[in-house]
Amino acid sequence: MLRMSSLFLRTLRDDPADAEVASHKLLVRAGYVRRIAAGVYSWLPLGYIIYRNIERVVREEMDAAGFQEVHFPALLPKEPYERTNRWAEYGPDLFRLQDRKGGDYLLGPTHEEMFTLMVKGEYSSYKDLPLSIYQIQTKYRDEPRPRSGIIRGREFVMKDSYSFDVDDAGLEVSYEKHRQAYIKTFDRLGLKYNIVKAMSGAMGGSRSEEFLAPCPTGEDTYVLCEKCGYAANVEAMTTPDVKVEGATPPAIEVLDTPNTPTIDSLVDVMNAKFGPGHKASDTLKNILLIADGEAISVLVPGDREVDVKRVQANLAGVKELRLFEEEDFAKRKELVKGYVGPQDAKRFGLKLYADPRVAVGTHWITGANQLNKHARYVTHGRDFTVDGFIEAVEVRAGDACPQCQSPVIIDRAIEIGHIFQLGRKYAQALDLTVLDADGKSQVVTMGSYGIGVSRAVAAVAEQSHDELGLVWPLEIAPAKVHIVATGKDDLPFDTAEKLASSLEANGITVMLDDRREASPGVKFKDAELIGNPIIVIVGKALADGKVEVRIRKTGEKREIALSDALTEISSLVRSHKNSIA
RNA sequence: CGGGGCGUAGCGUAGUGGCUAGCGCGCUUGCUUUGGGAGCAAGAGAUCGAGAGUUCGAGUCUCUCCGCCCCGACCA
């Protein structure tokens, strides 16, 4: 039983000055966490209870799925990370330190190497697989900018699992098992979330999905089709095939278009020259970029912006990508800023990529590669060809869903989980092989699956709060029932005490506000701020032999006979989970 | 790393180069009060982020450093 009279807790009346998002403000105000350094937080008793409850749910679901828990150190030697080149690749995001002998160590940002080596050390036969093991561990990443309180820290707790299989079919099964376990986990945590197609990114691998908890302050942007349920991270969003119809356009015609370095000015001139009706979407933008030092051009319709992050995500292997700057134009005189067209790309030795909207057979008004000149009827397939199609435009609300063509919506969310098929990258680098049934050596294929445990505390807080304070789901709340005793006599306090004991005896956790000196107002405010799902007030109504029961989430209140309190509250907890939390 | 902002008591904040750095919350003591962050009275609590400088005099002006927040870049 948590007694407010002795609980190590001080609630704050004002929002902390350094907090911006709701979860951060409320977790600090309600006395759950305190900041220690940028992106580094301490858990106070209430916060640690929430944290442990979430960890417990995660652990139970992992165990239920048959995965086995292990535990690695957070402090790791650099050697395994050198073998996969991540000691170098991770760069400044890695917390590095040396021991007294000058040996290099790191604080683990993620543990693929350690898991791979652990399995390599024990297993060597296909008969040992499949295997899934996990840990719940503090991770360290020296983020360039920690933000949003607990949501994005430099120290955080993650549950990471890894699956090991002999072949792709096995990996698919392991992946699916994790996916199901994640669904159960997040459902129990009371989180609203979408499972979203993601890019596997720098980690390589194929299938990849993110579990995103929608909330306005989230850092991730994703698209959702409300009609068919398609959901994807903006980087992974694909464009439906473009149908090209109509006759072959006339041959290229070069036009004098003085002072038209922008799409808008070009459209105006075209309308003046050939009559109204020309749109920005009839023109073609040639966006020049530097990809790892090499100039490339990306083609998008003129009414669209290029999303550099998306381009990079879709250009395999490119580490650094940036837009052309003045000095780049200065070096490449043949590329006339504002008048670039794809028809001379081969001659310029420029790699060309097209957004799918710039399909083969489409024709465009675009630059003529001469100052103050544009060309029309420039046709993909006839007048230029590309080195590849990549998703390049900034995704907009209303874009067509790749599955059903309906307009999609765009939303923000917190990433609470990520599952993906790693493939053989780490097994290869660290030489994790097993003998198959034919006695041949096979490189193991792996999956990697993460849940942000500490982040989930903030995600729930972010999704579940109101103007009064936090609103915890039953499963993870500090206590199921928050009993407030009011009045100056002993009776309400004694009564509350007895009710609390009998609830606890029935396995229902209780927080009891047994403070004699605090005013009722303070106790009510604290109860609402702290956010336990059921609030029971033992006070005024006691004169009629009643107590008041309030549902934190809905604000619903009613008085019930004290004699029924134990059974009524028990049944609320046991059978009304969904309506109260 | 670029841009912006901020560092004054546990928290939130005021402070015009000039007397003993002020207020609210919280805390302590006493009395009163007890269904919506109570009232009265008396207290404790600050090397004003650090260092250097200008000045008769610096929380206030200058410089350097440190820390923190926001936007961007970045981010299994």
XYZ file of C-alpha atoms (C1' of nucleotides) in Angstrom:
657
model
C 0.000 0.000 0.000
C 1.228 3.417 -0.929
C 0.583 5.900 1.845
C 0.628 9.540 0.872
C 1.627 10.458 4.409
C 5.015 8.841 3.940
C 5.416 8.482 0.179
C 8.574 10.109 -1.148
C 6.680 12.557 -3.310
C 6.331 16.256 -3.791
C 3.876 17.410 -6.416
C 4.440 20.772 -8.048
C 1.838 23.398 -8.706
C 3.662 24.935 -11.668
C 4.947 23.387 -14.840
C 8.727 23.109 -14.894
C 10.237 25.840 -17.048
C 12.300 23.474 -19.183
C 9.414 21.234 -20.198
C 7.519 21.638 -23.420
C 5.500 18.498 -24.036
C 2.647 17.251 -21.863
C 4.287 14.027 -20.743
C 7.377 15.867 -19.559
C 5.429 18.556 -17.701
C 3.073 16.113 -16.028
C 5.649 13.476 -15.124
C 7.686 16.167 -13.407
C 4.733 17.940 -11.785
C 3.223 14.732 -10.461
C 6.558 13.706 -8.985
C 7.375 10.757 -11.246
C 10.725 11.845 -12.658
C 13.417 14.443 -12.141
C 15.972 15.661 -14.650
C 19.636 14.967 -13.896
C 21.271 16.173 -17.111
C 20.120 16.828 -20.643
C 18.320 13.662 -21.713
C 19.060 11.886 -18.428
C 16.342 11.362 -15.826
C 15.856 9.788 -12.418
C 12.760 7.798 -11.555
C 11.086 8.687 -8.271
C 8.981 6.060 -6.480
C 5.790 6.598 -8.484
C 7.650 6.859 -11.760
C 9.619 3.751 -11.023
C 6.434 1.818 -10.293
C 5.033 2.817 -13.691
C 8.323 2.001 -15.342
C 8.460 -1.427 -13.695
C 4.859 -2.165 -14.571
C 5.576 -1.496 -18.224
C 8.748 -3.551 -18.042
C 6.746 -6.369 -16.448
C 4.154 -6.386 -19.223
C 6.883 -6.412 -21.852
C 8.703 -9.228 -20.112
C 5.557 -11.304 -19.649
C 4.709 -11.088 -23.334
C 8.244 -11.896 -24.430
C 8.336 -14.902 -22.135
C 4.876 -15.978 -23.257
C 6.111 -15.977 -26.838
C 8.897 -18.332 -25.838
C 11.747 -15.859 -26.025
C 14.466 -16.133 -23.416
C 15.856 -13.277 -21.402
C 19.559 -12.579 -21.102
C 21.434 -9.558 -19.863
C 24.504 -7.921 -21.290
C 26.621 -5.237 -19.699
C 26.004 -1.635 -20.673
C 29.764 -1.151 -20.534
C 31.342 -2.877 -23.507
C 34.778 -3.275 -25.059
C 35.241 -1.780 -28.494
C 36.489 -4.919 -30.265
C 33.142 -6.433 -31.321
C 32.057 -3.055 -32.603
C 35.264 -2.698 -34.562
C 34.613 -5.999 -36.279
C 31.331 -4.672 -37.656
C 32.872 -1.253 -38.280
C 30.357 0.427 -36.024
C 33.046 1.780 -33.706
C 33.846 4.063 -36.625
C 30.399 4.344 -38.227
C 28.515 5.356 -35.112
C 30.533 8.539 -34.830
C 29.898 11.073 -32.097
C 26.604 9.463 -31.069
C 28.553 6.799 -29.236
C 29.505 7.345 -25.608
C 33.163 6.316 -25.494
C 35.420 5.969 -22.517
C 38.754 4.516 -21.537
C 39.802 2.396 -18.634
C 42.901 3.146 -16.545
C 45.088 1.265 -18.978
C 43.861 3.311 -21.911
C 41.669 0.545 -23.298
C 38.689 1.761 -25.334
C 35.174 1.045 -24.120
C 31.713 2.206 -25.027
C 28.319 2.435 -23.427
C 26.148 0.205 -25.579
C 23.790 2.056 -27.936
C 22.404 -1.265 -29.185
C 23.636 -4.817 -28.849
C 23.516 -6.685 -32.175
C 27.201 -7.606 -31.928
C 26.915 -8.972 -28.420
C 23.892 -11.135 -29.185
C 25.469 -12.462 -32.354
C 28.681 -13.341 -30.554
C 26.807 -14.920 -27.667
C 24.979 -17.287 -29.995
C 28.160 -17.995 -31.927
C 29.814 -18.978 -28.677
C 27.196 -21.569 -27.776
C 25.486 -22.852 -30.898
C 26.757 -24.425 -34.089
C 23.959 -26.625 -35.429
C 20.755 -25.957 -37.362
C 19.087 -28.176 -34.768
C 19.581 -25.408 -32.194
C 17.553 -22.959 -34.253
C 15.254 -21.113 -34.340
C 16.204 -19.082 -31.304
C 14.949 -15.769 -30.002
C 16.602 -14.062 -27.062
C 16.075 -10.651 -25.579
C 17.230 -8.266 -22.929
C 15.870 -5.220 -21.169
C 18.795 -2.880 -20.900
C 19.808 0.709 -20.450
C 21.143 2.097 -23.707
C 23.289 5.122 -24.263
C 23.334 7.404 -27.248
C 24.891 10.813 -27.202
C 22.097 12.334 -29.260
C 22.923 15.634 -30.925
C 19.801 16.998 -29.348
C 17.917 15.184 -26.644
C 14.407 16.549 -26.373
C 10.865 16.164 -25.151
C 11.837 14.875 -21.716
C 11.609 11.117 -21.418
C 10.637 10.653 -25.068
C 14.119 11.132 -26.438
C 16.845 10.752 -23.872
C 20.526 9.989 -24.044
C 20.038 7.235 -21.517
C 16.952 5.128 -22.022
C 15.739 1.596 -21.490
C 15.038 -0.617 -24.425
C 13.892 -4.155 -24.758
C 15.764 -5.582 -27.696
C 15.261 -9.063 -29.104
C 17.108 -10.917 -31.791
C 15.968 -13.948 -33.704
C 18.270 -16.491 -35.294
C 17.194 -18.757 -38.138
C 18.806 -20.967 -40.756
C 16.749 -19.639 -43.640
C 14.458 -16.874 -44.819
C 11.308 -18.880 -44.187
C 12.355 -19.343 -40.588
C 13.094 -15.640 -40.231
C 9.635 -14.874 -41.531
C 8.118 -17.065 -38.799
C 10.256 -15.480 -36.065
C 9.364 -12.035 -37.329
C 5.678 -12.821 -37.238
C 5.943 -14.181 -33.696
C 7.519 -10.953 -32.553
C 4.917 -8.938 -34.390
C 2.140 -10.765 -32.540
C 3.925 -10.416 -29.200
C 4.262 -6.673 -29.801
C 0.582 -6.333 -30.586
C -0.291 -8.042 -27.310
C 2.204 -5.937 -25.391
C 1.063 -2.566 -26.663
C -2.584 -3.514 -26.296
C -1.989 -4.309 -22.647
C -0.174 -1.030 -22.155
C -3.301 0.755 -23.323
C -1.480 2.486 -26.160
C -3.128 3.500 -29.386
C -0.763 2.690 -32.199
C -0.420 1.960 -35.887
C 1.808 -0.637 -37.434
C 3.550 1.180 -40.189
C 5.762 0.097 -43.071
C 9.256 1.382 -42.534
C 12.582 1.511 -44.273
C 15.078 -0.913 -42.879
C 17.586 1.891 -43.230
C 21.248 1.684 -42.480
C 20.827 -1.672 -40.789
C 20.119 -3.386 -44.080
C 17.596 -6.199 -44.248
C 14.218 -6.405 -45.853
C 10.904 -6.373 -44.057
C 10.538 -3.652 -41.491
C 7.657 -2.177 -39.535
C 7.382 0.479 -36.869
C 4.848 0.626 -34.079
C 3.853 4.258 -33.906
C 1.772 5.796 -31.121
C -0.052 8.756 -32.679
C 0.299 12.010 -30.815
C 0.741 15.589 -31.975
C 4.111 16.043 -30.287
C 5.585 12.904 -31.852
C 8.732 13.161 -33.914
C 7.815 10.692 -36.630
C 5.579 11.505 -39.556
C 3.613 8.763 -41.237
C 0.838 8.347 -43.755
C -2.348 6.470 -43.092
C -5.123 5.411 -45.437
C -8.313 5.444 -43.418
C -10.094 3.453 -46.089
C -7.906 0.382 -46.458
C -5.618 0.707 -43.441
C -2.391 1.142 -45.374
C 0.150 2.852 -43.126
C 3.719 3.798 -43.852
C 6.489 5.966 -42.596
C 6.837 8.850 -45.077
C 10.194 7.446 -46.171
C 8.597 4.100 -46.995
C 5.445 5.454 -48.642
C 5.188 4.367 -52.265
C 3.441 5.943 -55.222
C 0.846 4.061 -57.239
C 1.762 3.418 -60.859
C 1.121 6.333 -63.164
C -0.898 5.496 -66.264
C 0.317 7.280 -69.350
C -2.213 7.860 -72.081
C -2.584 9.994 -75.161
C -0.644 10.381 -78.373
C 3.080 10.787 -78.584
C 3.872 14.467 -78.091
C 5.500 16.571 -80.808
C 9.265 16.893 -80.934
C 11.036 19.037 -78.389
C 10.505 22.733 -78.884
C 12.951 25.174 -77.349
C 11.358 28.429 -76.169
C 12.673 31.835 -75.220
C 11.654 32.312 -71.605
C 13.530 35.308 -70.266
C 13.694 35.772 -66.499
C 12.001 32.523 -65.514
C 14.267 30.921 -62.944
C 11.335 29.726 -60.849
C 8.394 27.450 -61.552
C 5.895 30.250 -60.912
C 7.574 32.641 -63.313
C 7.788 29.877 -65.920
C 4.074 29.108 -65.638
C 3.240 32.802 -66.071
C 5.328 33.048 -69.214
C 3.817 29.874 -70.670
C 0.323 31.190 -70.027
C 1.231 34.463 -71.724
C 2.803 32.697 -74.703
C 0.338 29.868 -75.327
C -2.801 30.899 -73.492
C -4.000 30.076 -69.985
C -4.191 26.596 -68.572
C -0.554 25.807 -67.833
C 0.006 24.549 -64.345
C 3.032 24.040 -62.145
C 2.347 20.335 -62.414
C 3.022 20.519 -66.177
C 6.591 21.544 -65.484
C 9.485 19.425 -64.372
C 11.829 20.339 -61.539
C 15.408 19.156 -61.829
C 16.733 19.140 -58.326
C 20.503 18.855 -58.146
C 22.021 17.108 -55.169
C 25.437 16.032 -54.008
C 25.419 12.371 -53.011
C 28.662 11.408 -51.278
C 30.488 13.966 -53.413
C 28.844 13.057 -56.722
C 26.335 15.346 -58.450
C 22.978 13.741 -59.199
C 19.685 15.085 -60.471
C 16.259 14.159 -59.177
C 13.173 14.821 -61.300
C 9.875 15.776 -59.699
C 6.768 17.553 -60.990
C 7.020 21.330 -60.676
C 4.287 21.616 -58.077
C 6.149 19.302 -55.727
C 8.943 19.752 -53.223
C 11.771 17.276 -52.899
C 12.065 15.497 -49.548
C 15.807 15.044 -49.184
C 15.412 12.587 -46.311
C 13.152 10.439 -48.446
C 15.550 10.567 -51.360
C 18.374 9.497 -49.125
C 16.346 6.686 -47.599
C 15.583 5.421 -51.095
C 19.096 5.758 -52.503
C 20.832 2.625 -51.330
C 24.213 3.151 -49.763
C 24.353 6.946 -49.888
C 25.720 8.264 -46.608
C 25.617 11.982 -47.172
C 23.132 13.836 -49.315
C 22.667 17.570 -49.662
C 21.233 20.121 -52.045
C 23.391 21.967 -54.586
C 24.775 25.218 -53.307
C 26.075 28.262 -55.196
C 29.610 26.923 -55.215
C 28.444 23.656 -56.750
C 26.819 25.568 -59.604
C 30.020 27.573 -59.943
C 31.959 24.343 -60.464
C 29.511 22.975 -63.036
C 28.990 25.845 -65.482
C 26.960 23.666 -67.876
C 24.258 23.391 -65.202
C 22.393 26.695 -65.452
C 20.541 27.380 -62.248
C 16.834 27.697 -62.958
C 17.124 26.312 -66.470
C 18.279 22.740 -65.981
C 16.620 20.007 -68.034
C 17.119 16.239 -68.107
C 17.641 15.959 -71.866
C 21.388 16.645 -71.640
C 22.116 14.698 -68.490
C 24.042 11.968 -70.284
C 26.237 14.562 -71.952
C 26.824 16.228 -68.576
C 27.661 12.894 -66.975
C 24.881 13.430 -64.475
C 23.053 10.552 -62.859
C 19.311 10.975 -63.186
C 16.624 9.715 -60.852
C 12.927 10.255 -61.346
C 10.069 10.270 -58.926
C 7.474 7.691 -60.076
C 5.221 10.592 -61.051
C 7.693 11.323 -63.839
C 6.819 8.069 -65.576
C 8.080 6.843 -68.930
C 5.902 8.432 -71.626
C 5.109 11.613 -69.708
C 6.177 14.896 -71.245
C 7.133 18.123 -69.543
C 7.999 21.753 -69.755
C 11.505 21.996 -68.381
C 14.788 23.839 -68.650
C 16.718 23.860 -71.922
C 20.101 23.987 -70.233
C 20.616 27.512 -71.492
C 20.013 30.745 -69.662
C 16.509 32.138 -70.328
C 15.414 29.152 -72.372
C 13.029 26.331 -71.602
C 11.796 23.423 -73.677
C 8.420 21.734 -73.965
C 7.319 18.263 -75.019
C 10.401 16.875 -73.302
C 9.388 13.238 -73.098
C 10.602 10.580 -70.721
C 11.842 7.586 -72.711
C 12.259 9.543 -75.916
C 14.241 12.622 -74.922
C 15.818 11.342 -71.767
C 16.121 8.176 -69.764
C 16.810 7.801 -66.079
C 19.155 5.669 -63.997
C 16.292 4.719 -61.732
C 13.026 5.635 -60.089
C 13.043 6.699 -56.476
C 10.397 8.127 -54.200
C 11.477 11.735 -54.001
C 8.619 14.157 -53.425
C 7.479 15.441 -50.092
C 4.443 13.362 -49.209
C 1.256 15.363 -48.885
C -2.057 14.694 -47.221
C -4.389 13.664 -50.015
C -1.783 11.725 -52.006
C -3.099 8.480 -53.395
C -2.847 5.353 -51.270
C -0.664 2.787 -53.083
C -3.133 0.048 -52.202
C -6.535 1.568 -52.890
C -5.863 5.008 -54.429
C -7.877 6.806 -51.731
C -6.421 10.002 -50.340
C -4.147 9.386 -47.359
C -3.839 11.455 -44.202
C -0.592 12.499 -42.555
C -0.107 12.237 -38.827
C 2.604 12.465 -36.199
C 3.559 9.758 -33.733
C 6.082 8.464 -31.231
C 7.957 5.358 -32.293
C 7.419 2.842 -29.517
C 8.589 -0.291 -31.298
C 10.430 -1.358 -34.389
C 10.707 -4.820 -35.839
C 12.805 -5.731 -38.796
C 14.525 -8.472 -40.630
C 18.221 -7.858 -40.257
C 19.286 -10.616 -42.540
C 22.854 -11.850 -42.517
C 24.757 -8.613 -42.078
C 25.917 -9.210 -38.510
C 26.145 -12.974 -38.787
C 28.408 -12.493 -41.780
C 30.591 -9.839 -40.181
C 31.006 -11.898 -37.015
C 31.023 -15.256 -38.756
C 27.987 -16.789 -37.101
C 27.329 -20.013 -38.984
C 25.695 -23.341 -38.270
C 25.934 -26.689 -39.991
C 22.801 -27.631 -41.888
C 21.341 -31.120 -42.330
C 23.771 -31.765 -45.170
C 26.734 -30.841 -43.028
C 27.217 -27.599 -44.931
C 28.002 -24.345 -43.211
C 25.194 -21.776 -43.362
C 25.300 -18.140 -42.332
C 22.510 -17.514 -39.853
C 19.821 -14.967 -40.678
C 18.687 -12.605 -37.962
C 15.819 -10.373 -36.973
C 15.977 -7.422 -34.623
C 13.086 -6.155 -32.538
C 13.004 -3.195 -30.159
C 10.581 -1.678 -27.699
C 11.331 1.630 -26.025
C 10.453 0.732 -22.447
C 11.219 4.063 -20.798
C 9.837 5.880 -23.800
C 6.594 3.928 -23.422
C 6.067 5.598 -20.040
C 6.102 8.952 -21.793
C 4.071 7.688 -24.740
C 1.269 6.529 -22.470
C 1.398 9.828 -20.578
C 1.345 11.686 -23.881
C -1.718 9.822 -25.109
C -3.510 9.606 -21.793
C -3.842 12.835 -19.846
C -6.239 15.755 -19.487
C -6.086 19.287 -18.105
C -6.108 17.914 -14.561
C -3.218 15.520 -14.905
C -2.262 12.005 -15.871
C -4.716 9.184 -16.562
C -3.032 5.791 -16.281
C -4.462 2.589 -17.705
C -5.269 0.015 -15.016
C -2.535 -2.342 -16.105
C 0.323 0.045 -15.360
C -1.053 2.615 -12.891
C 0.901 3.146 -9.639
C -2.183 1.760 -7.869
C -5.553 0.637 -9.161
C -7.428 2.572 -6.500
C -6.622 5.914 -4.937
C -8.460 6.348 -1.654
C -8.834 9.856 -0.292
C -9.877 10.288 3.312
C -11.284 13.710 4.217
C -12.619 15.244 7.387
C -11.256 16.082 10.806
C -12.486 13.083 12.734
C -10.864 9.706 12.915
C -13.815 7.937 11.346
C -13.130 8.604 7.654
C -9.450 7.832 8.139
C -10.136 4.604 9.981
C -12.742 3.640 7.425
C -10.442 4.421 4.516
C -7.721 2.410 6.182
C -9.973 -0.631 6.508
C -11.230 -0.363 2.942
C -7.658 -0.073 1.698
C -6.580 -3.162 3.608
C -9.449 -5.252 2.367
C -8.839 -4.194 -1.244
C -5.181 -5.058 -0.918
C -6.121 -8.386 0.623
C -8.071 -8.992 -2.580
C -5.040 -8.262 -4.690
C -6.009 -4.733 -5.633
C -3.228 -2.193 -5.216
C -4.124 0.934 -3.299
C -2.721 4.398 -2.837
C -4.124 5.841 0.381
C -4.188 9.565 1.057
C -3.986 9.393 4.820
C -2.598 12.890 5.303
C -4.431 14.518 8.189
C -3.153 18.028 7.679
C -3.769 18.415 3.941
C -7.019 20.060 2.865
C -9.530 18.110 0.756
C -8.823 20.357 -2.220
C -5.146 19.490 -2.154
C -5.906 15.786 -1.942
C -8.338 15.895 -4.852
C -5.893 17.845 -6.998
C -3.087 15.446 -6.173
C -5.244 12.407 -6.905
C -6.177 13.820 -10.300
C -2.635 14.832 -11.118
C -1.199 11.449 -10.140
C -3.787 9.713 -12.298
C -4.761 6.403 -10.725
C -7.811 5.055 -12.560
C -10.272 4.749 -9.650
C -10.589 7.392 -6.959
C -12.571 6.610 -3.842
C -13.479 9.410 -1.454
C -14.211 8.524 2.112
C -15.659 11.638 3.718
C -18.897 13.552 3.746
C -21.035 10.734 2.377
C -19.958 8.543 5.239
C -22.771 10.104 7.287
C -25.148 8.137 5.036
C -22.954 5.077 5.129
C -21.625 5.794 1.641
C -18.370 6.471 -0.164
C -17.898 8.234 -3.478
C -16.327 6.401 -6.414
C -14.908 8.354 -9.292
C -13.554 7.148 -12.595
C -10.542 9.250 -13.402
C -10.778 8.824 -17.146
C -14.426 9.692 -17.625
C -14.986 11.929 -14.632
C -18.021 9.813 -13.779
C -18.857 9.808 -10.062
C -21.352 7.994 -7.942
C -21.962 7.156 -4.316
C -22.115 3.582 -3.206
C -22.820 1.976 0.147
C -19.679 1.442 2.170
C -20.776 -2.136 2.749
C -20.722 -2.746 -1.037
C -17.495 -0.883 -1.654
C -15.180 -3.874 -1.638
C -17.207 -5.932 -4.091
C -18.148 -3.000 -6.313
C -14.621 -1.721 -6.615
C -13.259 -5.217 -7.139
C -15.656 -5.826 -9.966
C -14.825 -2.435 -11.470
C -11.182 -3.396 -11.500
C -11.753 -6.906 -12.810
C -14.494 -6.456 -15.376
C -14.576 -2.891 -16.541
C -11.048 -2.464 -17.669
C -11.916 -0.929 -20.981
C -14.466 1.559 -19.774
C -12.338 3.049 -17.045
C -8.846 2.895 -18.407
C 27.338 22.091 -35.728
C 24.030 26.736 -37.471
C 19.999 30.018 -35.550
C 17.086 31.786 -31.221
C 16.232 32.035 -25.911
C 17.398 31.287 -20.777
C 20.459 30.533 -16.039
C 18.263 34.634 -9.187
C 16.019 29.545 -2.587
C 13.378 22.756 -3.780
C 9.732 24.763 -7.889
C 7.714 29.139 -10.610
C 9.442 34.083 -10.972
C 10.459 40.057 -10.082
C 14.579 43.024 -9.944
C 16.038 51.063 -13.306
C 24.757 50.354 -11.957
C 23.272 52.395 -5.606
C 20.779 50.852 1.027
C 19.823 44.459 4.022
C 17.983 40.679 -3.540
C 11.601 40.920 -3.593
C 7.089 37.885 -4.457
C 4.051 33.203 -5.045
C 4.124 27.857 -4.233
C 6.501 24.430 -1.144
C 9.086 23.863 3.882
C 9.287 24.773 9.787
C 6.501 26.415 14.464
C 1.859 27.932 16.779
C -3.392 28.820 16.571
C -7.711 28.354 13.534
C -9.739 25.446 9.381
C -11.339 20.362 6.770
C -15.550 18.458 -0.072
C -11.830 21.554 -4.525
C -4.524 23.664 -4.536
C -7.499 27.126 3.365
C -6.627 31.676 7.058
C -3.623 34.430 10.563
C 1.089 35.036 12.912
C 6.208 33.983 13.373
C 10.449 31.631 10.897
C 14.249 28.814 7.915
C 16.047 28.674 3.155
C 20.254 32.350 -2.207
C 28.135 32.154 -2.286
C 22.115 35.714 -8.127
C 25.671 29.201 -13.203
C 31.530 29.804 -12.931
C 35.787 32.846 -13.714
C 37.974 37.347 -15.154
C 37.334 42.543 -16.150
C 35.186 47.821 -15.999
C 33.582 50.799 -11.656
C 33.900 54.206 -5.451
C 30.005 50.409 -6.069
C 27.901 44.692 -10.450
C 22.203 40.095 -9.969
C 22.334 44.405 -13.450
C 27.772 46.490 -17.996
C 32.069 43.680 -20.943
C 34.735 39.150 -22.107
C 35.566 33.863 -21.588
C 33.777 29.316 -20.090
C 29.884 25.942 -18.321
C 24.871 24.324 -18.209
C 19.749 24.170 -19.972
C 15.494 24.832 -23.469
C 13.469 25.609 -28.492
C 13.973 25.474 -34.193
C 17.109 23.223 -37.877
C 20.907 19.625 -39.266
C 21.176 14.570 -37.149
C 18.657 10.084 -35.307
C 18.412 0.843 -35.150
